[in-house]
């Protein structure tokens, strides 16, 4: 750290040898045009380049130190316009970030007056900053069905990111979590495109604020990863996806469209290929769909090293130069290189050879400068830490705690096992019981989230929260199974189940905390969707004791538990609730709070029966009539939207103002919801539709709207949705939207009604 300070001083000293650096006077769109006309090709290409911070320094005594020569080379000689990421697997203080980004900016501004745009993956809070607030991951926010939570989490994250002098995040992620094998399921808001669209939009508004220009308490966003990233045929990260274009248009494109229409400053591209074409060279989707059709004037950044991947992994280009030309011509504006400055040389050559037009370069640079302008970087390239007194404050933590409470899902509660009685002795067991790493998941302090227990040591694991809430003397702890935190994310140590079974004799009830250890991206690939054999064995042996078992599932994707679920009296899925997750769970288990989360994806029961709630109707076939007796029903563990509460809600009186409707109509759909239990509770009211007959096989159901309400015992509320008729349309094989004559079924809770579309 000391060394860094010295380097920083050197940097400032070097600056003073030159005229005091000033930012370019870019205040308007017109200024951007004038400026771009004056820029050299080298300056323009520099703006289009993004490097990882590792390129700017070296490690000394465990500290990352910025290096004057490297800063000069990247930022002054090559005029690189953007830097990203945290150096190595360590988290840094806000003070470190302030100084580091300030130093980088000094060099950038000296170069051609254009401040650097620094980007970080603030996926569930201030990922790489010590002392910041870590919220539940996006999959939890999806489970809350409450867009206000997403907005609040993003607003606070933006504030705390600016406190560390960073103006830009690669968030929110709105890929669809439609394949449980994929290691990035938890980075999104679940399997449904409407939930991702609404949550994504709320996050954009939270991060950026609602004004076109972003103030010093807000940051720019990069919506990722455009598009169809999460449905790889292999289930493995960054491998090819195949899907009909009508699904692309209707489902995968929808959240990106919603976010760019909400003013998102940038979009990051899917690393993989879709229908054989790497997304990074797909001009149709990048330029035509995303930029031209929506009129979006933001900028497109590659994902990590994805131009290189075009020739090294995807084999669609013979060499780097060809790959660069293909990507830039398809619509890429900024290359997240992230280590190699040859990108600049090769792109300059390509422009001189006429392989990339100056018009395309100017368009890219205008988009990048526009983003910097919106972030206010020309006026104030740096922030002042003093302006952010609420960084990591109790106020922010409270929002994270409330969010965690609203995102946990009660899936089973036989004989009112929960809430737990105060005087019972509870055996807490399982590898997830005493781990901040497990509560947070990946993108927590470091990329893989491995060191969360060190960095969040003052936060409560499930065990610690249980001890505090139920009294130390009432809690017995025996993990039985533990993760090997030095190894791969799925590695476990030799299990010690007999000790747990022995300890169970002294307990009244067992809290088995099972699931996954943290991972991110490709290292999180898996071979078997089932929960680990050791963990299932632990539960099986405990079930023999006859003590009631509560399963706490804690992980980033649904792992199969069909053999142990019947042994549990209660099941709670907490997904990845973040730093306040332990306390949130203890409060819910004690009954201080009520459950209101719902499954954000379809939780599979069997490895060969993977589906989503909006499957095409013919994917499910019942017992056949006649002599053949077969059953092809897809049997899931828990359906999308499922979740219990300590209270009960009843639905009645579903009504629609226009049972017969025509093009352009807006339907008003209402239902009465009553809290029929004896506790206050929140309920997510979900409106589904089904097209009964269509010219392509219709979907079983589609979520069309949702609203979360809170009701006191006995209270009834009428919930109303405005549903534009066009929302019921589908995309056909011709790529066009169709609303076909005939019957649609609407469903809310157990209420159904039919409505008829009359085509003109
Ligand atoms: C990930 C992105 C991330 C980027 C920058 C990539 O490996 O796929 O989600 O934003 O790295 O850290």
XYZ file of C-alpha atoms and ligand atoms in Angstrom:
772
model
C 0.000 0.000 0.000
C 2.873 2.315 0.901
C 4.440 1.565 -2.431
C 1.246 2.466 -4.190
C 1.215 5.812 -2.431
C 4.753 6.450 -3.697
C 3.743 5.548 -7.222
C 0.711 7.787 -6.959
C 2.946 10.680 -5.907
C 5.248 9.982 -8.833
C 2.261 10.030 -11.103
C 1.111 13.390 -9.796
C 4.660 14.749 -9.989
C 4.938 13.597 -13.580
C 1.678 15.360 -14.389
C 2.921 18.662 -13.152
C 5.765 18.597 -15.697
C 3.067 19.112 -18.296
C 0.462 21.834 -18.414
C -2.157 21.213 -15.746
C -4.311 18.477 -17.237
C -7.810 19.556 -18.169
C -10.721 17.494 -19.303
C -12.011 18.078 -22.806
C -14.897 20.557 -22.956
C -17.608 18.126 -23.889
C -20.987 19.202 -22.571
C -23.404 18.419 -25.405
C -24.001 16.018 -28.259
C -22.737 18.754 -30.573
C -19.480 18.934 -28.584
C -19.067 15.192 -29.068
C -19.310 15.568 -32.841
C -16.892 18.466 -32.918
C -14.457 16.604 -30.707
C -14.619 13.361 -32.688
C -13.883 15.303 -35.880
C -10.653 16.548 -34.314
C -9.473 13.238 -32.854
C -6.683 11.223 -34.431
C -7.316 7.612 -35.399
C -5.009 6.525 -32.561
C -7.076 8.496 -30.048
C -10.292 7.026 -31.364
C -9.043 3.453 -31.252
C -7.698 4.064 -27.746
C -11.183 5.024 -26.605
C -12.448 1.742 -28.020
C -9.990 -0.271 -25.913
C -10.534 -1.582 -22.419
C -7.772 -3.202 -20.352
C -7.720 -5.034 -17.046
C -6.020 -3.158 -14.219
C -3.438 -5.962 -13.977
C -1.805 -4.498 -17.093
C -1.060 -1.265 -15.206
C 0.979 -2.571 -12.302
C 2.595 -5.413 -10.416
C 2.406 -7.168 -7.059
C 4.722 -6.325 -4.194
C 4.424 -7.700 -0.643
C 0.843 -8.709 -1.275
C -0.120 -5.254 -2.584
C -0.938 -4.315 -6.140
C 1.177 -1.368 -7.189
C 0.514 0.891 -10.165
C 3.519 1.210 -12.402
C 4.418 4.541 -14.018
C 5.819 2.995 -17.211
C 2.833 0.770 -17.675
C 0.446 3.673 -17.064
C 2.362 5.745 -19.630
C 2.304 2.979 -22.207
C -1.383 2.084 -21.905
C -2.964 5.438 -21.163
C -0.642 7.928 -22.848
C 0.984 6.051 -25.729
C -2.005 3.863 -26.594
C -4.596 6.306 -25.203
C -6.708 3.499 -23.745
C -10.112 4.799 -22.699
C -11.299 2.240 -20.174
C -9.939 0.047 -17.373
C -11.743 -2.686 -15.496
C -11.699 -5.164 -12.704
C -9.967 -5.627 -9.394
C -6.369 -6.799 -9.347
C -6.101 -10.411 -8.231
C -8.272 -12.228 -5.719
C -8.217 -9.513 -3.052
C -10.726 -6.863 -2.046
C -9.604 -3.251 -1.647
C -10.622 -0.387 0.602
C -12.647 2.517 -0.814
C -9.571 4.682 -0.167
C -7.484 2.397 -2.384
C -10.048 2.601 -5.163
C -10.297 6.376 -4.840
C -6.557 6.827 -5.238
C -6.099 4.203 -7.913
C -8.852 5.429 -10.204
C -7.790 9.043 -9.607
C -4.246 8.183 -10.703
C -5.492 6.417 -13.808
C -7.644 9.433 -14.616
C -4.688 11.793 -14.285
C -2.902 9.894 -17.015
C -5.986 9.618 -19.204
C -6.798 13.303 -18.987
C -3.207 14.269 -19.704
C -3.414 12.198 -22.827
C -6.273 13.835 -24.699
C -8.530 15.337 -22.057
C -10.830 12.353 -21.923
C -11.207 10.717 -18.508
C -11.027 6.963 -18.234
C -14.207 5.052 -17.608
C -13.525 2.476 -14.911
C -15.846 -0.538 -14.723
C -16.560 -3.094 -11.993
C -18.924 -6.042 -11.665
C -21.109 -4.726 -8.870
C -23.408 -7.694 -9.220
C -24.949 -7.715 -5.764
C -23.420 -4.671 -4.161
C -19.875 -3.357 -3.994
C -18.258 -6.609 -5.069
C -14.595 -5.712 -4.692
C -14.714 -3.061 -1.974
C -14.138 -3.750 1.691
C -16.795 -2.537 4.077
C -19.451 -2.061 1.400
C -22.964 -3.475 1.421
C -23.589 -6.881 -0.149
C -27.217 -7.553 -1.080
C -28.884 -10.812 -2.041
C -27.884 -11.977 -5.517
C -30.219 -11.253 -8.425
C -31.799 -14.703 -8.293
C -33.081 -13.752 -4.830
C -34.426 -10.437 -6.058
C -36.258 -12.418 -8.736
C -37.738 -14.609 -5.998
C -38.993 -11.512 -4.163
C -41.163 -10.515 -7.140
C -40.662 -7.018 -5.776
C -39.020 -4.613 -8.255
C -38.716 -1.955 -5.539
C -36.141 -4.106 -3.747
C -34.100 -4.308 -6.935
C -34.309 -0.547 -7.333
C -33.235 0.109 -3.728
C -30.342 -2.352 -3.897
C -29.102 -0.769 -7.128
C -29.461 2.781 -5.774
C -27.329 1.966 -2.743
C -24.813 0.033 -4.810
C -24.459 3.015 -7.136
C -23.817 5.341 -4.192
C -21.228 3.025 -2.678
C -19.572 2.477 -6.068
C -19.168 6.217 -6.586
C -17.793 6.405 -3.047
C -14.954 4.291 -4.405
C -14.602 6.644 -7.427
C -15.955 4.144 -9.935
C -18.634 5.372 -12.396
C -19.647 2.200 -14.240
C -20.877 -1.320 -13.505
C -21.346 -4.462 -15.583
C -24.756 -5.059 -14.155
C -27.629 -5.946 -14.107
C -27.515 -9.395 -15.649
C -30.744 -10.252 -17.447
C -29.942 -13.563 -19.084
C -32.707 -16.031 -18.420
C -32.009 -18.808 -15.884
C -33.663 -21.492 -17.988
C -31.173 -24.319 -17.606
C -30.407 -25.453 -14.046
C -27.039 -26.842 -15.094
C -25.644 -23.451 -16.076
C -23.233 -21.981 -13.501
C -24.633 -18.452 -13.913
C -28.283 -19.193 -13.075
C -28.040 -17.088 -9.891
C -26.745 -13.948 -11.568
C -30.138 -13.405 -13.200
C -33.662 -12.876 -11.927
C -34.901 -16.348 -12.838
C -36.331 -18.140 -15.833
C -39.041 -15.725 -16.917
C -38.447 -12.920 -19.400
C -41.001 -10.531 -17.885
C -39.489 -10.840 -14.409
C -36.028 -10.192 -15.877
C -37.328 -7.240 -17.879
C -39.070 -5.584 -14.922
C -36.301 -6.270 -12.424
C -33.626 -5.247 -14.930
C -35.394 -1.972 -15.677
C -35.784 -1.221 -11.959
C -32.098 -1.844 -11.466
C -31.139 0.418 -14.353
C -33.252 3.170 -12.785
C -31.703 2.472 -9.389
C -28.125 2.485 -10.655
C -28.431 5.387 -13.071
C -31.244 7.447 -11.569
C -34.093 8.429 -13.849
C -32.411 11.427 -15.497
C -30.604 11.010 -18.802
C -27.456 12.452 -17.238
C -26.163 10.512 -14.275
C -25.279 12.427 -11.113
C -22.424 11.750 -8.719
C -24.544 9.354 -6.632
C -25.397 7.155 -9.585
C -23.440 5.059 -12.064
C -23.727 3.830 -15.636
C -24.890 0.284 -16.305
C -23.893 -2.427 -18.727
C -26.717 -4.872 -19.264
C -25.414 -8.347 -19.895
C -24.907 -10.722 -21.651
C -26.677 -9.997 -24.927
C -28.306 -12.602 -25.547
C -29.386 -16.272 -25.116
C -26.237 -16.943 -23.072
C -27.938 -19.148 -20.483
C -29.324 -21.904 -22.684
C -26.180 -23.671 -23.863
C -26.891 -27.134 -25.226
C -24.230 -28.617 -22.956
C -25.335 -26.655 -19.894
C -21.712 -25.495 -19.596
C -20.649 -21.860 -19.504
C -19.671 -20.165 -22.794
C -20.732 -23.020 -25.041
C -23.089 -22.768 -28.034
C -26.815 -22.135 -27.713
C -29.427 -23.133 -30.236
C -32.898 -21.647 -30.209
C -35.502 -20.625 -32.762
C -35.458 -16.969 -33.634
C -39.017 -16.548 -32.355
C -37.826 -17.495 -28.866
C -34.889 -15.133 -29.194
C -37.168 -12.265 -30.105
C -39.930 -13.036 -27.644
C -37.954 -14.113 -24.585
C -34.209 -13.440 -24.677
C -34.390 -10.024 -26.323
C -37.230 -8.760 -24.114
C -35.245 -7.825 -20.967
C -32.494 -6.146 -22.998
C -35.099 -4.122 -24.876
C -36.706 -3.048 -21.597
C -33.330 -2.008 -20.150
C -32.096 -0.055 -23.156
C -35.465 1.668 -23.382
C -34.956 2.626 -19.737
C -31.740 4.366 -20.836
C -29.026 1.830 -19.985
C -25.686 3.367 -20.938
C -24.145 0.173 -22.323
C -24.666 -3.508 -23.058
C -22.185 -6.383 -22.788
C -22.288 -9.169 -25.351
C -22.750 -12.924 -24.807
C -19.419 -14.753 -24.991
C -20.871 -17.729 -26.813
C -22.492 -18.462 -30.135
C -26.193 -18.672 -30.922
C -27.361 -20.900 -33.773
C -23.771 -21.257 -34.946
C -22.802 -17.584 -35.018
C -20.793 -16.040 -32.166
C -22.857 -13.175 -30.847
C -19.832 -10.874 -31.109
C -19.993 -10.973 -34.920
C -23.745 -11.061 -35.342
C -24.543 -7.727 -37.008
C -28.223 -8.605 -37.232
C -28.670 -8.829 -33.481
C -26.049 -6.314 -32.356
C -26.706 -3.553 -34.824
C -30.122 -4.189 -36.324
C -32.105 -5.451 -33.337
C -30.341 -3.794 -30.444
C -29.191 -0.468 -31.835
C -31.325 0.370 -34.837
C -34.737 -1.040 -33.976
C -34.781 0.434 -30.501
C -33.037 3.679 -31.485
C -30.644 3.062 -28.607
C -27.611 5.365 -28.605
C -25.592 3.581 -25.906
C -22.474 1.538 -26.433
C -21.674 -2.156 -26.840
C -18.741 -3.689 -24.999
C -17.395 -7.199 -25.558
C -17.130 -9.650 -22.732
C -13.707 -10.730 -21.445
C -11.259 -11.421 -24.313
C -14.091 -12.269 -26.644
C -12.489 -10.849 -29.750
C -9.592 -13.236 -29.149
C -12.082 -16.003 -28.571
C -13.367 -15.544 -32.122
C -10.138 -16.938 -33.526
C -8.796 -18.928 -30.585
C -11.950 -20.710 -29.433
C -14.823 -20.217 -31.864
C -12.682 -20.661 -34.994
C -14.685 -18.232 -37.098
C -11.666 -16.021 -37.791
C -8.219 -17.032 -38.990
C -6.357 -14.493 -36.887
C -6.782 -11.611 -34.496
C -6.993 -8.956 -37.176
C -9.849 -10.731 -38.959
C -11.586 -11.210 -35.605
C -11.300 -7.490 -34.819
C -12.728 -6.495 -38.195
C -15.629 -8.927 -37.871
C -16.561 -7.755 -34.362
C -16.236 -4.011 -34.952
C -18.116 -4.233 -38.248
C -20.897 -6.171 -36.510
C -21.394 -3.323 -34.038
C -18.945 -3.758 -31.145
C -17.909 -0.344 -29.819
C -15.429 -1.235 -27.083
C -13.173 -4.293 -26.777
C -12.619 -5.709 -23.297
C -9.281 -6.968 -24.483
C -8.235 -7.145 -21.583
C -4.426 -7.637 -21.663
C -3.256 -7.071 -25.196
C -2.543 -3.697 -26.794
C -2.094 -5.261 -30.228
C -5.857 -4.683 -30.580
C -5.068 -0.992 -31.103
C -2.346 -1.560 -33.700
C -4.421 -4.079 -35.631
C -7.562 -1.971 -35.642
C -5.615 1.084 -36.826
C -4.126 -1.017 -39.647
C -7.561 -2.366 -40.541
C -9.016 1.130 -40.825
C -6.088 2.251 -42.977
C -6.608 -0.778 -45.207
C -10.293 0.061 -45.566
C -11.490 -3.077 -43.781
C -13.261 -1.053 -41.107
C -14.764 2.261 -42.119
C -13.994 5.522 -40.373
C -17.737 5.987 -40.151
C -18.045 2.855 -37.979
C -15.120 3.988 -35.806
C -16.655 7.442 -35.355
C -19.997 5.901 -34.442
C -18.311 3.729 -31.800
C -16.325 6.633 -30.362
C -19.380 8.890 -30.246
C -21.223 6.196 -28.292
C -18.336 5.879 -25.839
C -17.971 9.640 -25.348
C -21.737 9.944 -24.956
C -21.584 7.421 -22.142
C -18.746 9.323 -20.458
C -20.668 12.555 -20.884
C -23.795 11.034 -19.288
C -21.717 9.839 -16.373
C -20.572 13.421 -15.833
C -16.913 12.458 -16.235
C -15.966 15.549 -18.250
C -17.245 17.812 -15.457
C -15.996 15.669 -12.574
C -13.716 12.811 -13.510
C -13.357 11.827 -9.839
C -15.537 11.806 -6.773
C -14.677 12.900 -3.251
C -15.048 10.158 -0.685
C -16.297 12.701 1.865
C -19.513 13.043 -0.125
C -20.490 9.478 0.701
C -20.861 9.235 4.491
C -23.409 6.418 4.185
C -20.964 3.982 2.571
C -21.422 0.623 4.315
C -23.738 2.243 6.871
C -26.268 0.589 9.165
C -28.956 2.235 7.038
C -27.736 0.419 3.940
C -27.310 -2.846 5.816
C -30.922 -2.665 6.952
C -32.083 -2.493 3.333
C -29.964 -5.570 2.570
C -31.471 -7.401 5.565
C -35.046 -6.523 4.555
C -34.276 -7.636 1.005
C -32.864 -10.956 2.200
C -35.992 -11.569 4.283
C -38.224 -10.996 1.273
C -36.288 -13.363 -0.963
C -36.274 -16.603 1.051
C -38.757 -19.259 -0.025
C -40.713 -21.541 2.285
C -41.328 -24.682 0.241
C -42.679 -27.135 2.780
C -43.952 -26.799 6.330
C -45.571 -30.008 7.550
C -47.488 -29.767 10.829
C -46.383 -26.149 11.256
C -42.814 -27.230 11.999
C -41.977 -23.585 11.475
C -41.821 -21.113 13.141
C -39.457 -22.806 15.572
C -40.358 -22.776 19.220
C -37.975 -20.838 21.431
C -37.261 -23.527 23.998
C -36.218 -26.278 21.593
C -32.668 -27.566 21.217
C -31.611 -27.215 17.605
C -28.858 -29.198 15.904
C -27.325 -27.047 13.179
C -25.484 -29.125 10.598
C -24.326 -29.213 6.986
C -21.518 -27.545 5.030
C -23.458 -24.314 4.487
C -24.229 -23.710 8.151
C -21.183 -21.690 9.069
C -20.053 -20.025 5.866
C -20.270 -16.441 4.635
C -18.858 -17.713 1.358
C -21.915 -19.913 0.838
C -24.384 -17.165 1.782
C -22.866 -14.741 -0.700
C -21.934 -16.904 -3.685
C -19.586 -15.645 -6.398
C -18.768 -11.998 -7.167
C -18.332 -11.376 -3.447
C -15.129 -9.518 -2.515
C -13.428 -11.597 -5.198
C -14.571 -13.195 -8.444
C -15.076 -16.696 -7.040
C -16.157 -15.395 -3.635
C -13.640 -17.641 -1.883
C -12.480 -15.244 0.814
C -15.838 -14.003 2.011
C -15.352 -15.550 5.456
C -12.267 -13.428 5.995
C -13.686 -10.221 4.524
C -17.155 -10.521 6.089
C -16.004 -11.953 9.407
C -18.158 -9.487 11.366
C -21.310 -10.763 9.617
C -23.345 -13.669 10.881
C -23.331 -17.062 9.270
C -26.512 -19.118 9.699
C -24.981 -20.769 12.766
C -24.015 -17.462 14.389
C -27.379 -15.905 13.661
C -29.160 -18.947 15.111
C -27.016 -18.792 18.245
C -27.818 -15.122 18.719
C -31.528 -15.484 18.000
C -32.254 -18.738 19.853
C -29.559 -18.600 22.558
C -26.143 -20.243 22.489
C -27.202 -22.990 24.858
C -30.014 -24.072 22.543
C -27.772 -24.610 19.529
C -25.625 -27.675 18.933
C -23.264 -27.479 15.952
C -21.807 -30.434 14.079
C -21.236 -29.827 10.367
C -20.804 -33.475 9.313
C -19.842 -32.418 5.802
C -17.477 -29.537 5.048
C -16.208 -28.008 1.822
C -12.536 -28.024 0.969
C -12.193 -24.282 0.644
C -8.709 -24.609 -0.815
C -9.917 -26.799 -3.656
C -12.467 -26.669 -6.460
C -15.861 -25.335 -5.451
C -17.484 -28.778 -5.316
C -14.750 -30.534 -3.332
C -15.657 -31.713 0.133
C -13.565 -33.057 3.009
C -13.991 -36.554 4.417
C -17.507 -36.555 5.924
C -18.017 -37.133 9.650
C -21.644 -38.100 9.752
C -21.579 -40.380 12.814
C -20.732 -37.401 15.022
C -23.763 -35.521 13.742
C -26.062 -38.479 14.296
C -24.760 -38.770 17.857
C -25.292 -35.049 18.451
C -28.836 -35.343 17.097
C -29.765 -37.447 20.117
C -29.476 -34.320 22.275
C -31.540 -32.180 19.930
C -35.268 -31.685 19.404
C -34.992 -30.587 15.814
C -32.377 -30.565 13.047
C -31.502 -27.665 10.774
C -29.604 -29.180 7.838
C -27.920 -26.430 5.815
C -27.084 -27.918 2.452
C -26.350 -26.717 -1.050
C -23.356 -25.418 -2.926
C -20.129 -23.606 -2.191
C -19.467 -20.359 -4.100
C -18.334 -20.256 -7.720
C -18.613 -17.990 -10.724
C -18.676 -18.572 -14.475
C -16.841 -21.510 -16.077
C -15.228 -22.808 -12.851
C -18.811 -23.398 -11.685
C -19.616 -25.955 -14.403
C -20.956 -29.261 -13.077
C -21.231 -32.885 -14.136
C -24.100 -33.965 -11.933
C -27.155 -31.906 -11.065
C -27.834 -33.935 -7.928
C -26.817 -32.459 -4.585
C -23.503 -33.936 -3.401
C -23.651 -37.573 -2.297
C -22.132 -36.710 1.109
C -24.780 -34.136 1.857
C -27.616 -36.428 0.856
C -26.081 -39.180 2.983
C -25.943 -36.787 5.928
C -29.669 -36.104 5.675
C -30.504 -39.779 5.147
C -28.625 -40.862 8.252
C -30.138 -38.066 10.291
C -33.628 -39.063 9.212
C -33.160 -42.387 10.992
C -33.041 -40.514 14.304
C -36.701 -39.612 13.822
C -36.019 -35.993 14.757
C -37.785 -33.490 12.506
C -35.460 -32.158 9.817
C -35.617 -28.693 8.326
C -33.697 -28.460 5.069
C -32.130 -25.114 4.343
C -31.098 -25.038 0.699
C -28.382 -22.486 -0.015
C -26.958 -22.327 -3.499
C -26.902 -20.714 -6.887
C -28.976 -23.212 -8.849
C -31.441 -25.987 -8.090
C -29.579 -29.213 -7.213
C -31.664 -32.374 -7.176
C -32.831 -33.488 -3.755
C -35.726 -35.811 -4.636
C -34.377 -38.594 -2.381
C -34.038 -36.458 0.753
C -36.887 -33.980 0.397
C -39.450 -36.559 1.656
C -37.380 -36.906 4.843
C -37.799 -33.232 5.690
C -40.612 -31.758 7.735
C -39.864 -28.310 6.363
C -37.825 -26.921 3.482
C -36.593 -23.365 2.951
C -34.646 -22.275 -0.128
C -32.577 -19.220 0.729
C -30.745 -19.136 -2.645
C -27.825 -16.671 -2.201
C -29.048 -14.057 0.276
C -25.782 -12.145 0.805
C -24.153 -10.834 3.952
C -27.367 -10.392 5.931
C -28.697 -13.824 4.962
C -27.896 -15.537 8.257
C -29.811 -12.965 10.286
C -32.668 -12.891 7.792
C -33.075 -16.656 8.022
C -32.945 -16.759 11.828
C -35.650 -14.094 12.005
C -37.844 -15.992 9.565
C -37.353 -19.322 11.318
C -38.225 -17.686 14.633
C -41.369 -16.211 13.144
C -40.259 -12.604 13.715
C -40.829 -12.153 10.000
C -43.013 -13.909 7.447
C -41.896 -15.687 4.276
C -42.912 -14.186 0.956
C -40.372 -15.419 -1.632
C -41.483 -17.542 -4.599
C -39.520 -19.899 -6.827
C -37.854 -17.793 -9.551
C -37.305 -20.913 -11.654
C -38.693 -24.399 -12.034
C -36.955 -26.611 -9.472
C -36.463 -29.990 -11.199
C -37.150 -33.291 -9.473
C -35.347 -35.574 -11.944
C -32.194 -35.108 -13.999
C -33.861 -36.036 -17.276
C -36.957 -33.921 -16.725
C -35.727 -30.391 -17.097
C -38.296 -27.840 -18.115
C -39.512 -24.295 -17.599
C -43.012 -23.206 -16.594
C -43.684 -21.792 -20.064
C -43.054 -25.056 -21.910
C -44.973 -25.744 -25.110
C -48.160 -27.656 -24.278
C -47.219 -30.778 -26.222
C -44.090 -31.229 -24.109
C -46.346 -32.741 -21.487
C -48.456 -35.784 -22.311
C -50.716 -37.523 -19.864
C -51.656 -41.201 -19.750
C -52.713 -42.344 -23.205
C -56.219 -43.609 -23.773
C -56.727 -47.221 -24.820
C -54.449 -50.168 -24.507
C -51.192 -48.247 -24.155
C -50.749 -46.848 -20.710
C -47.860 -44.470 -20.562
C -47.186 -41.260 -18.812
C -44.956 -38.495 -20.072
C -45.719 -35.888 -17.501
C -42.878 -33.640 -16.464
C -42.731 -34.040 -12.736
C -41.030 -31.097 -11.087
C -39.976 -30.647 -7.469
C -41.347 -27.116 -7.130
C -42.933 -25.071 -9.904
C -42.007 -21.528 -10.886
C -43.868 -19.079 -8.651
C -44.322 -21.541 -5.779
C -43.832 -20.429 -2.189
C -45.626 -20.671 1.159
C -46.223 -18.241 3.978
C -47.010 -18.453 7.700
C -50.404 -17.071 6.760
C -52.849 -18.102 4.028
C -54.294 -16.127 1.149
C -57.443 -16.850 -0.789
C -58.278 -15.525 -4.229
C -61.763 -14.783 -5.520
C -63.726 -12.871 -8.081
C -61.310 -12.777 -11.025
C -62.858 -10.354 -13.513
C -61.982 -8.703 -16.812
C -63.631 -5.559 -18.111
C -63.617 -6.766 -21.745
C -64.259 -10.513 -22.042
C -64.222 -9.910 -25.802
C -61.407 -7.705 -26.939
C -59.899 -6.291 -30.104
C -56.541 -5.017 -31.303
C -55.278 -2.038 -29.345
C -57.584 -2.681 -26.359
C -56.229 -2.509 -22.854
C -57.838 -5.045 -20.536
C -58.428 -4.349 -16.884
C -58.034 -7.556 -14.918
C -58.885 -7.634 -11.225
C -58.937 -10.190 -8.461
C -59.714 -10.049 -4.756
C -57.030 -11.352 -2.421
C -57.720 -11.970 1.256
C -55.374 -12.822 4.107
C -57.274 -15.673 5.725
C -54.616 -16.582 8.269
C -53.632 -14.950 11.505
C -50.389 -13.215 10.560
C -49.502 -10.228 8.459
C -47.999 -11.362 5.168
C -46.851 -10.337 1.717
C -48.245 -12.031 -1.347
C -46.999 -11.915 -4.930
C -50.043 -11.854 -7.154
C -49.112 -13.391 -10.517
C -51.240 -13.023 -13.637
C -50.746 -15.772 -16.240
C -52.289 -16.224 -19.656
C -52.617 -19.151 -22.020
C -53.361 -18.986 -25.708
C -55.700 -21.948 -26.143
C -55.083 -22.559 -29.862
C -52.335 -20.951 -31.916
C -50.572 -21.390 -35.234
C -47.396 -22.464 -33.448
C -47.645 -24.822 -30.466
C -48.774 -22.533 -27.639
C -47.087 -22.285 -24.283
C -48.573 -23.828 -21.210
C -48.665 -20.441 -19.474
C -47.027 -17.050 -19.671
C -46.580 -14.593 -16.838
C -48.095 -11.293 -17.987
C -47.937 -9.124 -14.875
C -47.224 -9.327 -11.154
C -47.728 -7.208 -8.068
C -46.648 -7.727 -4.478
C -49.044 -6.667 -1.756
C -49.080 -6.826 2.021
C -52.224 -7.780 3.946
C -53.056 -7.871 7.634
C -55.013 -10.854 8.997
C -58.559 -10.670 7.651
C -57.730 -7.864 5.244
C -58.910 -8.101 1.637
C -57.617 -6.136 -1.318
C -58.641 -5.912 -4.901
C -55.557 -6.134 -7.156
C -55.861 -4.650 -10.618
C -53.659 -5.122 -13.672
C -53.827 -3.186 -16.925
C -53.031 -5.673 -19.651
C -52.547 -4.361 -23.194
C -54.016 -6.852 -25.683
C -50.738 -6.828 -27.579
C -49.008 -8.357 -24.559
C -50.852 -11.568 -25.404
C -49.267 -11.786 -28.856
C -46.504 -14.243 -29.746
C -43.703 -14.196 -32.277
C -44.280 -16.584 -35.160
C -41.825 -18.452 -37.317
C -41.823 -15.414 -39.636
C -40.317 -13.328 -36.836
C -43.444 -11.149 -36.608
C -45.764 -10.606 -33.650
C -49.177 -12.280 -33.990
C -52.348 -11.927 -31.981
C -54.647 -14.617 -33.290
C -58.405 -14.817 -33.069
C -59.671 -17.116 -30.346
C -59.735 -17.863 -26.662
C -57.179 -16.995 -24.038
C -57.311 -18.253 -20.491
C -56.293 -15.913 -17.696
C -55.202 -17.288 -14.346
C -54.434 -15.695 -11.002
C -54.002 -18.069 -8.056
C -56.760 -20.672 -8.336
C -58.981 -18.328 -10.358
C -59.444 -18.749 -14.113
C -61.456 -17.009 -16.777
C -61.667 -17.092 -20.552
C -61.470 -14.057 -22.797
C -61.855 -13.898 -26.572
C -59.849 -11.959 -29.084
C -61.843 -10.817 -32.115
C -59.510 -10.096 -35.012
C -60.500 -7.112 -37.188
C -17.924 -12.119 -17.308
C -18.719 -10.847 -17.257
C -17.968 -9.780 -16.508
C -16.595 -9.604 -17.131
C -15.771 -8.522 -16.460
C -16.483 -11.896 -17.735
O -15.712 -13.039 -17.575
O -18.542 -13.023 -18.195
O -19.970 -11.081 -16.665
O -18.688 -8.590 -16.518
O -15.890 -10.831 -17.029
O -15.366 -8.888 -15.214
